[in-house]
PDB file of C-alpha atoms in Angstrom:
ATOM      1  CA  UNK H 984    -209.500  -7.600 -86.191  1.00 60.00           C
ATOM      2  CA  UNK H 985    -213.052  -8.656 -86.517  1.00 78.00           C
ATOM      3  CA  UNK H 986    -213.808 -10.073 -89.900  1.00 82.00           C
ATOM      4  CA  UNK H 987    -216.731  -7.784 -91.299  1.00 86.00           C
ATOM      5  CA  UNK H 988    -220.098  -9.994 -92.458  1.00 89.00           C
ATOM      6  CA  UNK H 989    -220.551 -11.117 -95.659  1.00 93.00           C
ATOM      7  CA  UNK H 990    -224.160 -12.201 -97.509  1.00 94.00           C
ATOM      8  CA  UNK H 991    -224.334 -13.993-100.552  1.00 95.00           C
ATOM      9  CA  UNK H 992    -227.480 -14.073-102.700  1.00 95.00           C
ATOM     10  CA  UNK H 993    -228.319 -15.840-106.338  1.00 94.00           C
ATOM     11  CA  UNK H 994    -229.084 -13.996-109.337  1.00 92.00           C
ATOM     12  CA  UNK H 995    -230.625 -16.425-111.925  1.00 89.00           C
ATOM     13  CA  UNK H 996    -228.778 -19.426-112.513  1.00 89.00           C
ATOM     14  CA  UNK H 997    -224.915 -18.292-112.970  1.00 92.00           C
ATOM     15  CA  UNK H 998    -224.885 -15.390-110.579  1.00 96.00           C
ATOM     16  CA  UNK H 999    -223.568 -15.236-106.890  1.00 97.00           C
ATOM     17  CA  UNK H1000    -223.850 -11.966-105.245  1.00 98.00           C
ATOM     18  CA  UNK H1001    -221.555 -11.182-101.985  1.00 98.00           C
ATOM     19  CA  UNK H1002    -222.410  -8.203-100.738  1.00 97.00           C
ATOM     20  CA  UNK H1003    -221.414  -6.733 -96.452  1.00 94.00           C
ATOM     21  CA  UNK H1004    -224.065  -4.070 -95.063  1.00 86.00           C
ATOM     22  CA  UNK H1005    -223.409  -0.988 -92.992  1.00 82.00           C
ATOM     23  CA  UNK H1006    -222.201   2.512 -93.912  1.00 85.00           C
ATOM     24  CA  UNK H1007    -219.209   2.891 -96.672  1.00 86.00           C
ATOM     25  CA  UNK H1008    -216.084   1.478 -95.249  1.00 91.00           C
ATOM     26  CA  UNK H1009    -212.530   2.261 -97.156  1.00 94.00           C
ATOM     27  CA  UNK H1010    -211.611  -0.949 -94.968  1.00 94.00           C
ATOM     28  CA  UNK H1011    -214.354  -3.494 -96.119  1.00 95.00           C
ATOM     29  CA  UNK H1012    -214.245  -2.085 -99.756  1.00 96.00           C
ATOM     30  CA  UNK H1013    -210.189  -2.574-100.082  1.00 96.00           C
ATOM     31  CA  UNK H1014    -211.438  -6.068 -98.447  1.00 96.00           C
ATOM     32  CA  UNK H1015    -213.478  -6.744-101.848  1.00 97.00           C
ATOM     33  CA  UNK H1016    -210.545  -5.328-103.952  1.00 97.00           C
ATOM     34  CA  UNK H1017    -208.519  -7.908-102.973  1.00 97.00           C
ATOM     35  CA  UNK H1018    -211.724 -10.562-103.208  1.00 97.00           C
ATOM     36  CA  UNK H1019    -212.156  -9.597-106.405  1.00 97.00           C
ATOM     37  CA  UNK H1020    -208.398 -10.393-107.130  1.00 96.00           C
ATOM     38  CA  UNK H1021    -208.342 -13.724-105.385  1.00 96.00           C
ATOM     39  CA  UNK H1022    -211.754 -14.858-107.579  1.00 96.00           C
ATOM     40  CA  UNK H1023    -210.195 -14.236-110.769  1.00 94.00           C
ATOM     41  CA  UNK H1024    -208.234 -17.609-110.205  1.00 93.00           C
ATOM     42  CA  UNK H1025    -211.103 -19.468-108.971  1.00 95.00           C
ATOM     43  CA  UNK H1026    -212.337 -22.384-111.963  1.00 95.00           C
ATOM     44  CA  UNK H1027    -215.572 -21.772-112.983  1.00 95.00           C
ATOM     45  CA  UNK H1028    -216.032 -18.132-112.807  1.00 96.00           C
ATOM     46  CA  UNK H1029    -216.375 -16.477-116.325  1.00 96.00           C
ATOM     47  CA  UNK H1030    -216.501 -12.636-115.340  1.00 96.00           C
ATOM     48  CA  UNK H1031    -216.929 -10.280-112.115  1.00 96.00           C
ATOM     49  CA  UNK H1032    -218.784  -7.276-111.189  1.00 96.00           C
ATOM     50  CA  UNK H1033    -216.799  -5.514-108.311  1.00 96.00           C
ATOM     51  CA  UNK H1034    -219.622  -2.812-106.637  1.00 94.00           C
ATOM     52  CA  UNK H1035    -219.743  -0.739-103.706  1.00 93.00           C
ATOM     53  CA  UNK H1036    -219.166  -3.208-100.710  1.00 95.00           C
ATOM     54  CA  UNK H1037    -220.143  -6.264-103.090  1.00 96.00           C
ATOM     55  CA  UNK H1038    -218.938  -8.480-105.867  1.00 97.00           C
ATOM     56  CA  UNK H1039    -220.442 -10.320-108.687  1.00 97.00           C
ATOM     57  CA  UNK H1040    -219.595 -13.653-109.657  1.00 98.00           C
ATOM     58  CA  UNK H1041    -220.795 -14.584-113.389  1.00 97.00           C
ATOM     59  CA  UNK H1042    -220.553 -18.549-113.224  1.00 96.00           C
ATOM     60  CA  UNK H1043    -219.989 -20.454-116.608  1.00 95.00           C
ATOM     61  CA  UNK H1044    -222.381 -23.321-117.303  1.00 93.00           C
ATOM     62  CA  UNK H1045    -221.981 -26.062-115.928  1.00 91.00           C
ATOM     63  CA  UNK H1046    -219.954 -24.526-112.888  1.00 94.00           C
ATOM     64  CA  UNK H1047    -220.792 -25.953-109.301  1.00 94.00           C
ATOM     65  CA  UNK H1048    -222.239 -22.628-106.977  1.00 94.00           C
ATOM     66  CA  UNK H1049    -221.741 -24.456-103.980  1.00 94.00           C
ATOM     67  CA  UNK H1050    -218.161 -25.209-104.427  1.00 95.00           C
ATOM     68  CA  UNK H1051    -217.694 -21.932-105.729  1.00 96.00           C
ATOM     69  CA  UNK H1052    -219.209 -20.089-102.521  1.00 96.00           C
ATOM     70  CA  UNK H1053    -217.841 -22.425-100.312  1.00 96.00           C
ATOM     71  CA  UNK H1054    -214.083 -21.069-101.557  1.00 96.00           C
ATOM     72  CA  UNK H1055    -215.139 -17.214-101.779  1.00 97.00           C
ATOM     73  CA  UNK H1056    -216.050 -17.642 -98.087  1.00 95.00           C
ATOM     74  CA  UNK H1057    -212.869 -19.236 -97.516  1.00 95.00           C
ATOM     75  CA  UNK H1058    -210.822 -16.260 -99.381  1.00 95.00           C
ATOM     76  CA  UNK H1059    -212.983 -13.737 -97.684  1.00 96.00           C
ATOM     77  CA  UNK H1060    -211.920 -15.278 -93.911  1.00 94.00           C
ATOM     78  CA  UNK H1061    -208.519 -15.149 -95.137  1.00 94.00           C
ATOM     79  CA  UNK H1062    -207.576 -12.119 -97.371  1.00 94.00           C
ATOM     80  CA  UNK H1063    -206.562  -8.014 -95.970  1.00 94.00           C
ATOM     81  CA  UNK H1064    -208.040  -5.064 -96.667  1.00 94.00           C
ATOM     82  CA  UNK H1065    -206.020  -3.315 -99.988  1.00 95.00           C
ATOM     83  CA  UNK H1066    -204.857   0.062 -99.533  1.00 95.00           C
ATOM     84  CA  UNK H1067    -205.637   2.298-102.246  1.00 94.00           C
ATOM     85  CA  UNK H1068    -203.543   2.737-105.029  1.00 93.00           C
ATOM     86  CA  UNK H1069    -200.727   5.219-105.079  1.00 92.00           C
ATOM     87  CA  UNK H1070    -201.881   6.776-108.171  1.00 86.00           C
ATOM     88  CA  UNK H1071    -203.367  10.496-107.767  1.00 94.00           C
ATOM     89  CA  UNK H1072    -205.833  12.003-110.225  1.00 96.00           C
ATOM     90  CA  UNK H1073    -206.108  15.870-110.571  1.00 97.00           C
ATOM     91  CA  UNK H1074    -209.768  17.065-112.110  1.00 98.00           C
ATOM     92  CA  UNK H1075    -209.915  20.577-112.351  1.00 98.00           C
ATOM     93  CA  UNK H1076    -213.844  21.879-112.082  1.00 98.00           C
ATOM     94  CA  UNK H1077    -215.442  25.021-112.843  1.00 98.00           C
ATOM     95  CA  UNK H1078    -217.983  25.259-109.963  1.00 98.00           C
ATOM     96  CA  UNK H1079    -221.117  26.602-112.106  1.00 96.00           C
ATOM     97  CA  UNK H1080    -223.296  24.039-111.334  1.00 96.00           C
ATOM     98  CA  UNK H1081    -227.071  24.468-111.658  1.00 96.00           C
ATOM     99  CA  UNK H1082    -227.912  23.537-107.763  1.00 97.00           C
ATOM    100  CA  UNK H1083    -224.813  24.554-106.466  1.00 97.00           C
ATOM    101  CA  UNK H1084    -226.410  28.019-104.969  1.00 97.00           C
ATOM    102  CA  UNK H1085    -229.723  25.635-104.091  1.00 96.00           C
ATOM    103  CA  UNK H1086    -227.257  23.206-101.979  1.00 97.00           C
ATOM    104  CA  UNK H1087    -225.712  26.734-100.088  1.00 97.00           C
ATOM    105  CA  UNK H1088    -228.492  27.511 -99.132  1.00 96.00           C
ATOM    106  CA  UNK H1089    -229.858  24.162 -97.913  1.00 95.00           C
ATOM    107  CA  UNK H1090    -226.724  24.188 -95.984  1.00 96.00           C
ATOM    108  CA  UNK H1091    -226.899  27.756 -94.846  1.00 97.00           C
ATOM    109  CA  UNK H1092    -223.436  27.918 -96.495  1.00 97.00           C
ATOM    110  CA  UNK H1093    -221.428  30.324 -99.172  1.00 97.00           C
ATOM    111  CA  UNK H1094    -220.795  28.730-102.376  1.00 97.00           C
ATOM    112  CA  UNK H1095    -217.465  29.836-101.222  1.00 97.00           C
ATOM    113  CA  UNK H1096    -218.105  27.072 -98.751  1.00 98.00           C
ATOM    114  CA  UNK H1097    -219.673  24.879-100.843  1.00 98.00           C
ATOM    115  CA  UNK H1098    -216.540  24.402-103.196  1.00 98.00           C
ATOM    116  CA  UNK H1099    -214.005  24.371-100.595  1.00 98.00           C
ATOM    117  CA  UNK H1100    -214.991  21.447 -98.867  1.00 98.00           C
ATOM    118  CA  UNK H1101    -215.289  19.746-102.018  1.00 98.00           C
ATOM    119  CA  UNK H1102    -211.986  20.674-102.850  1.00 98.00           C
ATOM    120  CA  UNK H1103    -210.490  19.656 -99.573  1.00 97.00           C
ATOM    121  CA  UNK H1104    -210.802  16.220 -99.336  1.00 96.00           C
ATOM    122  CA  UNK H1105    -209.206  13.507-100.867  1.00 96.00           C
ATOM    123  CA  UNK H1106    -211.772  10.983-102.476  1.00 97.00           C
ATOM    124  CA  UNK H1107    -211.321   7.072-103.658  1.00 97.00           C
ATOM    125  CA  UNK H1108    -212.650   5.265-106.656  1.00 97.00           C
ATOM    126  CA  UNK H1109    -214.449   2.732-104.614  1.00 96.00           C
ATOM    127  CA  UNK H1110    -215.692   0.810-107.523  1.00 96.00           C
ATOM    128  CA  UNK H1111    -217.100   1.718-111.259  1.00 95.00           C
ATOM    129  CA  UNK H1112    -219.975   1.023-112.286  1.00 89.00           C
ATOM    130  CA  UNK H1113    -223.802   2.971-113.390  1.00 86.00           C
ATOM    131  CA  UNK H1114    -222.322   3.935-117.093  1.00 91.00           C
ATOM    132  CA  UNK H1115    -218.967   3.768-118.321  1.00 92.00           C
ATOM    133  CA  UNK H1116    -216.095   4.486-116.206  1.00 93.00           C
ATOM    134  CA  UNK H1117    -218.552   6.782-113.559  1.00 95.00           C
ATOM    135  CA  UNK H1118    -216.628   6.760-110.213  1.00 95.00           C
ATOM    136  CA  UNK H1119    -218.219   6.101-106.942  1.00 93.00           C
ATOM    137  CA  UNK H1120    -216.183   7.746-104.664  1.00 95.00           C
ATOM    138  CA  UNK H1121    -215.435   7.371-100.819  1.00 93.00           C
ATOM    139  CA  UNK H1122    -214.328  10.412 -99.171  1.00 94.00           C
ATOM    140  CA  UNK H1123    -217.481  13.288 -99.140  1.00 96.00           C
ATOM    141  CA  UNK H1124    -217.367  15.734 -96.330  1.00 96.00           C
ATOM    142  CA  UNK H1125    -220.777  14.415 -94.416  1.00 95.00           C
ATOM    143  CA  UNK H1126    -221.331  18.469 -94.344  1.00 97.00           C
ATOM    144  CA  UNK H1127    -222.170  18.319 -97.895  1.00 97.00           C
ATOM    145  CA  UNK H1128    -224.385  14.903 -97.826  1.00 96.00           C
ATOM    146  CA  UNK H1129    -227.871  15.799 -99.679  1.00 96.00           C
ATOM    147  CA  UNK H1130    -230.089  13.904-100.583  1.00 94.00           C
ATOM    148  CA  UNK H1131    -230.958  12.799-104.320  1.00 94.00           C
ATOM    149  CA  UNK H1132    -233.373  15.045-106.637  1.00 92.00           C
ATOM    150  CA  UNK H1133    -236.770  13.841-106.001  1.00 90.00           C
ATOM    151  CA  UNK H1134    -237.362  14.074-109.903  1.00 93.00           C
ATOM    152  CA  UNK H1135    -234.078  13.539-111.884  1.00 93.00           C
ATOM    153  CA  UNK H1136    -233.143  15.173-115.011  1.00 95.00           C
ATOM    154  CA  UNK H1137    -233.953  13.744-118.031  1.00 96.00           C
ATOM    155  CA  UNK H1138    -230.382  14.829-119.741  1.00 96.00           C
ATOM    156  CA  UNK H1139    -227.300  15.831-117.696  1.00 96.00           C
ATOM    157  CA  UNK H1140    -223.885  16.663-119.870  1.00 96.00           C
ATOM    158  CA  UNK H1141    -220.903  14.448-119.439  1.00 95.00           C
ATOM    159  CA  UNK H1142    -218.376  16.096-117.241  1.00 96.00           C
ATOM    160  CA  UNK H1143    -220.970  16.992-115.132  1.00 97.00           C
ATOM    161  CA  UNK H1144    -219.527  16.900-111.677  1.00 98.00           C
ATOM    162  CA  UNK H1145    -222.646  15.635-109.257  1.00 97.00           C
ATOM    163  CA  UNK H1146    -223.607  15.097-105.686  1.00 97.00           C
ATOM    164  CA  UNK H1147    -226.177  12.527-104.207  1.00 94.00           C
ATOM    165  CA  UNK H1148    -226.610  11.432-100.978  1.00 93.00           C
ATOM    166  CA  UNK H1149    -222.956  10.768 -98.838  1.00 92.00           C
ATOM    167  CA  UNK H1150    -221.313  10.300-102.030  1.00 92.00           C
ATOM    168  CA  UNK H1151    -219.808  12.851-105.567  1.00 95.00           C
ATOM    169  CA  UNK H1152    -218.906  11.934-108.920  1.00 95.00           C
ATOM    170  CA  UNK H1153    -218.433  12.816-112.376  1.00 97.00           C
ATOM    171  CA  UNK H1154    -221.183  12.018-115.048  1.00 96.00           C
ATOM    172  CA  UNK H1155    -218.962  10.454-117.585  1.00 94.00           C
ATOM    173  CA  UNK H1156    -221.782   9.755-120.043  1.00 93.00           C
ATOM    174  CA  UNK H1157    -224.719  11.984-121.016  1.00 93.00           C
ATOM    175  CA  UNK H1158    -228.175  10.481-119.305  1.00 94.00           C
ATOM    176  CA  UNK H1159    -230.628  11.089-116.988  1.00 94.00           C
ATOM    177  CA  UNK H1160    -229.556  11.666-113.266  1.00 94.00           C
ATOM    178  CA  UNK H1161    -231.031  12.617-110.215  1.00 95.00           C
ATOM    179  CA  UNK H1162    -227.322  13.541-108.718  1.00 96.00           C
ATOM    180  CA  UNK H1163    -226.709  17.803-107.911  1.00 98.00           C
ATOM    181  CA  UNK H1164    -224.645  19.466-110.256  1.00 98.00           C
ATOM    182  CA  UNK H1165    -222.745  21.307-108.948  1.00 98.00           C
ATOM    183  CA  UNK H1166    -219.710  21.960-111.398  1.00 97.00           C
ATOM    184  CA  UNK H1167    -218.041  21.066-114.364  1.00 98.00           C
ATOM    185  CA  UNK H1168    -215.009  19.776-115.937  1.00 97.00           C
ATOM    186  CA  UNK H1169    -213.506  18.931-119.441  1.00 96.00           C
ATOM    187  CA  UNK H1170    -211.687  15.946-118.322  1.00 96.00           C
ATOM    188  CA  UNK H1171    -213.031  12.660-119.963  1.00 95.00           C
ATOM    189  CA  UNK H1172    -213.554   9.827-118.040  1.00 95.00           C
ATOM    190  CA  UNK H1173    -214.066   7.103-120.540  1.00 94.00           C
ATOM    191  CA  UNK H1174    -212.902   6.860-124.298  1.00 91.00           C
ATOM    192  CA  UNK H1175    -213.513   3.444-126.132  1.00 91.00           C
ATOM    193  CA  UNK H1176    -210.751   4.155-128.283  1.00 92.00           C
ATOM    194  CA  UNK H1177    -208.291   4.565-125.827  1.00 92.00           C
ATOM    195  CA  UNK H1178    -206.342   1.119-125.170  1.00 91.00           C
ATOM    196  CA  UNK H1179    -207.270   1.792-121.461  1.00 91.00           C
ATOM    197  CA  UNK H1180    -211.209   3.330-121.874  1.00 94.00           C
ATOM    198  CA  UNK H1181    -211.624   4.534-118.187  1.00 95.00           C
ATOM    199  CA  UNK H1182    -209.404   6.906-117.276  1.00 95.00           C
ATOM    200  CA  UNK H1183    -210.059   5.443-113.344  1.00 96.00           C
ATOM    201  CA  UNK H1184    -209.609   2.246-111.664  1.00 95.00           C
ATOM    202  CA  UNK H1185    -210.871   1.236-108.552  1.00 96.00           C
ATOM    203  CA  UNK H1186    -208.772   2.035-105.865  1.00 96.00           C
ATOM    204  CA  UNK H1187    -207.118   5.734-107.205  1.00 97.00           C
ATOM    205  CA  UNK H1188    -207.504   8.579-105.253  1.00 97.00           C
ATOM    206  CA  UNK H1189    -209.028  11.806-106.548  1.00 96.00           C
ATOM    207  CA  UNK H1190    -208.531  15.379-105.745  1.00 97.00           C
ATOM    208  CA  UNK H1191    -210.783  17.775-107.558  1.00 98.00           C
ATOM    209  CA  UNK H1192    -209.094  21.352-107.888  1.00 98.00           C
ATOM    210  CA  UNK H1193    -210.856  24.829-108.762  1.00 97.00           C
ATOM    211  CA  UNK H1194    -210.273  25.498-112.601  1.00 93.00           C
ATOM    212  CA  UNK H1195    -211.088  29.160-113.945  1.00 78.00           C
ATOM    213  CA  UNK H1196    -213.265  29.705-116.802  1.00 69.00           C
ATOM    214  CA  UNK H1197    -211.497  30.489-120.277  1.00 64.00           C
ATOM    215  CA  UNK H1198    -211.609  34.228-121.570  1.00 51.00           C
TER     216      UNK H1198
END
Protein backbone atom coordinates (compact mmCIF):
# COMPACT_ATOMS: atom_id res chain seq x y z
CA UNK A 1 0.00 0.00 0.00
CA UNK A 2 1.23 3.38 -0.94
CA UNK A 3 2.43 5.33 2.02
CA UNK A 4 0.21 8.62 2.01
CA UNK A 5 2.51 12.12 2.01
CA UNK A 6 3.42 13.73 4.89
CA UNK A 7 4.56 17.75 5.33
CA UNK A 8 6.13 19.02 8.24
CA UNK A 9 6.23 22.74 9.04
CA UNK A 10 7.76 24.86 12.24
CA UNK A 11 5.75 26.75 14.55
CA UNK A 12 8.06 29.10 16.58
CA UNK A 13 10.90 27.54 18.08
CA UNK A 14 9.52 24.17 19.86
CA UNK A 15 6.81 23.30 17.40
CA UNK A 16 6.86 20.69 14.48
CA UNK A 17 3.74 20.40 12.56
CA UNK A 18 3.07 17.06 10.35
CA UNK A 19 0.24 17.45 8.61
CA UNK A 20 -0.96 14.93 4.90
CA UNK A 21 -3.36 16.92 2.38
CA UNK A 22 -6.31 15.60 0.44
CA UNK A 23 -9.93 14.92 1.43
CA UNK A 24 -10.68 13.21 5.07
CA UNK A 25 -9.34 9.74 5.06
CA UNK A 26 -10.46 7.20 8.08
CA UNK A 27 -7.16 5.44 6.70
CA UNK A 28 -4.55 8.36 6.96
CA UNK A 29 -6.23 9.67 10.23
CA UNK A 30 -6.00 6.03 12.10
CA UNK A 31 -2.33 6.48 10.43
CA UNK A 32 -1.79 9.64 12.86
CA UNK A 33 -3.52 7.76 15.78
CA UNK A 34 -1.00 5.46 15.87
CA UNK A 35 1.81 8.45 15.12
CA UNK A 36 0.64 10.08 17.82
CA UNK A 37 1.16 6.86 19.97
CA UNK A 38 4.61 6.07 18.69
CA UNK A 39 5.76 10.03 19.53
CA UNK A 40 4.82 9.82 23.00
CA UNK A 41 8.11 7.71 23.52
CA UNK A 42 10.21 9.85 21.47
CA UNK A 43 12.97 12.06 24.03
CA UNK A 44 12.46 15.45 23.70
CA UNK A 45 8.88 15.89 23.03
CA UNK A 46 6.99 17.59 26.00
CA UNK A 47 3.24 17.42 24.70
CA UNK A 48 1.16 16.65 21.35
CA UNK A 49 -1.66 18.08 19.53
CA UNK A 50 -3.31 15.20 17.46
CA UNK A 51 -5.72 17.24 14.62
CA UNK A 52 -7.56 16.29 11.68
CA UNK A 53 -4.91 14.56 9.36
CA UNK A 54 -1.99 16.29 11.46
CA UNK A 55 -0.06 16.18 14.67
CA UNK A 56 1.65 18.60 16.87
CA UNK A 57 4.85 18.10 18.39
CA UNK A 58 5.57 20.60 21.46
CA UNK A 59 9.51 20.22 21.76
CA UNK A 60 11.13 20.94 25.26
CA UNK A 61 14.06 23.35 25.26
CA UNK A 62 16.87 22.39 24.39
CA UNK A 63 15.46 19.40 22.21
CA UNK A 64 17.19 18.78 18.71
CA UNK A 65 14.13 19.32 15.73
CA UNK A 66 16.15 17.67 13.31
CA UNK A 67 16.66 14.51 15.14
CA UNK A 68 13.28 14.65 16.22
CA UNK A 69 11.77 14.88 12.53
CA UNK A 70 14.18 12.72 11.22
CA UNK A 71 12.53 9.75 13.66
CA UNK A 72 8.73 10.90 13.12
CA UNK A 73 9.48 10.33 9.41
CA UNK A 74 10.93 7.14 10.22
CA UNK A 75 7.72 6.02 12.44
CA UNK A 76 5.45 7.44 9.84
CA UNK A 77 7.21 4.99 6.90
CA UNK A 78 6.80 2.31 9.30
CA UNK A 79 3.56 2.36 11.44
CA UNK A 80 -0.48 0.99 10.16
CA UNK A 81 -3.38 2.69 9.98
CA UNK A 82 -5.49 2.12 13.65
CA UNK A 83 -8.88 0.95 13.36
CA UNK A 84 -11.26 2.76 15.37
CA UNK A 85 -12.03 1.89 18.68
CA UNK A 86 -14.66 -0.64 19.56
CA UNK A 87 -16.37 1.64 21.84
CA UNK A 88 -19.96 2.95 20.57
CA UNK A 89 -21.51 6.20 21.78
CA UNK A 90 -25.37 6.68 21.65
CA UNK A 91 -26.47 10.67 21.58
CA UNK A 92 -29.97 10.99 21.43
CA UNK A 93 -31.03 14.55 19.59
CA UNK A 94 -34.13 16.39 19.41
CA UNK A 95 -34.01 17.65 15.77
CA UNK A 96 -35.33 21.40 16.45
CA UNK A 97 -32.59 23.06 15.15
CA UNK A 98 -32.83 26.68 13.99
CA UNK A 99 -31.57 25.96 10.16
CA UNK A 100 -32.66 22.62 10.04
CA UNK A 101 -35.91 23.61 7.75
CA UNK A 102 -33.29 26.29 5.91
CA UNK A 103 -30.85 23.15 5.11
CA UNK A 104 -34.31 21.09 3.63
CA UNK A 105 -34.85 23.31 1.63
CA UNK A 106 -31.35 24.03 0.29
CA UNK A 107 -31.41 20.40 -0.31
CA UNK A 108 -34.87 20.22 -1.75
CA UNK A 109 -35.35 17.64 1.06
CA UNK A 110 -38.05 16.86 4.07
CA UNK A 111 -36.74 17.45 7.41
CA UNK A 112 -37.94 13.96 7.50
CA UNK A 113 -34.97 13.55 5.23
CA UNK A 114 -32.86 15.74 6.76
CA UNK A 115 -32.73 13.73 10.15
CA UNK A 116 -32.65 10.40 8.71
CA UNK A 117 -29.55 10.58 7.01
CA UNK A 118 -28.08 12.01 9.96
CA UNK A 119 -29.25 9.30 11.88
CA UNK A 120 -28.08 6.64 9.52
CA UNK A 121 -24.62 6.76 9.49
CA UNK A 122 -22.12 5.80 11.74
CA UNK A 123 -19.58 8.73 12.49
CA UNK A 124 -15.80 8.66 14.10
CA UNK A 125 -14.15 10.99 16.53
CA UNK A 126 -11.38 11.82 14.20
CA UNK A 127 -9.61 14.02 16.59
CA UNK A 128 -10.71 16.77 19.42
CA UNK A 129 -9.94 19.80 19.35
CA UNK A 130 -11.74 23.80 18.75
CA UNK A 131 -13.06 23.86 22.63
CA UNK A 132 -13.17 21.22 25.04
CA UNK A 133 -13.89 17.78 24.11
CA UNK A 134 -15.84 19.10 20.54
CA UNK A 135 -15.68 16.05 18.18
CA UNK A 136 -14.69 16.27 14.62
CA UNK A 137 -16.28 13.56 13.14
CA UNK A 138 -15.66 11.40 9.91
CA UNK A 139 -18.63 9.82 8.53
CA UNK A 140 -21.31 12.79 7.06
CA UNK A 141 -23.54 11.68 4.29
CA UNK A 142 -21.90 14.08 1.36
CA UNK A 143 -25.90 14.66 0.72
CA UNK A 144 -25.97 16.78 3.69
CA UNK A 145 -22.43 18.72 3.10
CA UNK A 146 -23.27 22.67 3.42
CA UNK A 147 -21.33 25.02 3.59
CA UNK A 148 -20.45 27.21 6.81
CA UNK A 149 -22.73 30.38 7.84
CA UNK A 150 -21.29 33.25 6.08
CA UNK A 151 -21.78 35.29 9.43
CA UNK A 152 -21.58 32.99 12.54
CA UNK A 153 -23.49 33.35 15.63
CA UNK A 154 -22.24 35.21 18.24
CA UNK A 155 -23.65 32.58 21.06
CA UNK A 156 -24.67 28.98 20.25
CA UNK A 157 -25.85 26.67 23.46
CA UNK A 158 -23.78 23.69 24.39
CA UNK A 159 -25.40 20.56 23.16
CA UNK A 160 -25.99 22.18 20.16
CA UNK A 161 -25.72 19.53 17.53
CA UNK A 162 -24.11 21.47 14.23
CA UNK A 163 -23.25 20.99 10.63
CA UNK A 164 -20.44 22.74 8.53
CA UNK A 165 -19.09 21.89 5.49
CA UNK A 166 -18.47 17.68 4.95
CA UNK A 167 -18.34 17.36 8.55
CA UNK A 168 -21.22 17.37 12.15
CA UNK A 169 -20.61 17.79 15.66
CA UNK A 170 -21.77 18.69 18.95
CA UNK A 171 -21.02 22.23 20.45
CA UNK A 172 -19.78 21.10 23.77
CA UNK A 173 -19.10 24.62 25.03
CA UNK A 174 -21.23 27.76 24.63
CA UNK A 175 -19.41 30.27 21.88
CA UNK A 176 -19.71 31.68 18.77
CA UNK A 177 -20.07 29.29 15.69
CA UNK A 178 -20.71 29.51 12.23
CA UNK A 179 -21.72 25.54 12.17
CA UNK A 180 -25.94 24.77 11.27
CA UNK A 181 -27.89 23.79 14.06
CA UNK A 182 -29.73 21.58 13.40
CA UNK A 183 -30.73 19.71 16.74
CA UNK A 184 -30.15 19.28 20.19
CA UNK A 185 -29.16 17.04 22.89
CA UNK A 186 -28.66 16.96 26.77
CA UNK A 187 -25.71 14.78 26.69
CA UNK A 188 -22.48 16.57 27.99
CA UNK A 189 -19.49 16.25 26.28
CA UNK A 190 -16.93 17.61 28.63
CA UNK A 191 -17.04 17.96 32.56
CA UNK A 192 -13.74 19.14 34.33
CA UNK A 193 -14.76 17.42 37.29
CA UNK A 194 -15.12 14.22 35.91
CA UNK A 195 -11.75 12.08 36.35
CA UNK A 196 -12.10 11.55 32.52
CA UNK A 197 -13.44 15.39 31.28
CA UNK A 198 -14.34 14.40 27.61
CA UNK A 199 -16.76 12.06 27.40
CA UNK A 200 -14.97 11.14 23.66
CA UNK A 201 -11.69 10.01 22.56
CA UNK A 202 -10.38 9.97 19.31
CA UNK A 203 -11.10 7.02 17.55
CA UNK A 204 -14.97 6.09 19.07
CA UNK A 205 -17.64 5.77 16.87
CA UNK A 206 -20.86 7.75 17.20
CA UNK A 207 -24.39 7.07 16.33
CA UNK A 208 -26.78 9.90 16.94
CA UNK A 209 -30.46 8.55 17.56
CA UNK A 210 -33.89 10.59 17.39
CA UNK A 211 -34.87 11.53 21.09
CA UNK A 212 -38.57 12.88 21.69
CA UNK A 213 -39.21 15.99 23.46
CA UNK A 214 -40.34 15.69 27.25
CA UNK A 215 -44.15 16.38 28.07
Amino acid sequence: MKIPLINMSRLGEYGLLFQSEGPLSLDIQGRFWALDLQCREIQGVDELVLGMHSLLLCLSPGADPENIRLQVLQQWRSISSMPPNETIVDIPVIYDGEDLIEIADQKSMTVEDIVRLHTHAEYTVFALGSQPGFPYLGGLDERLAVPRRSEPRVRVEAGSVVIGGTQTGVISRTSPSGWHIIGHTQTELFDINKARPALLSPGDRIRFVTATVDK
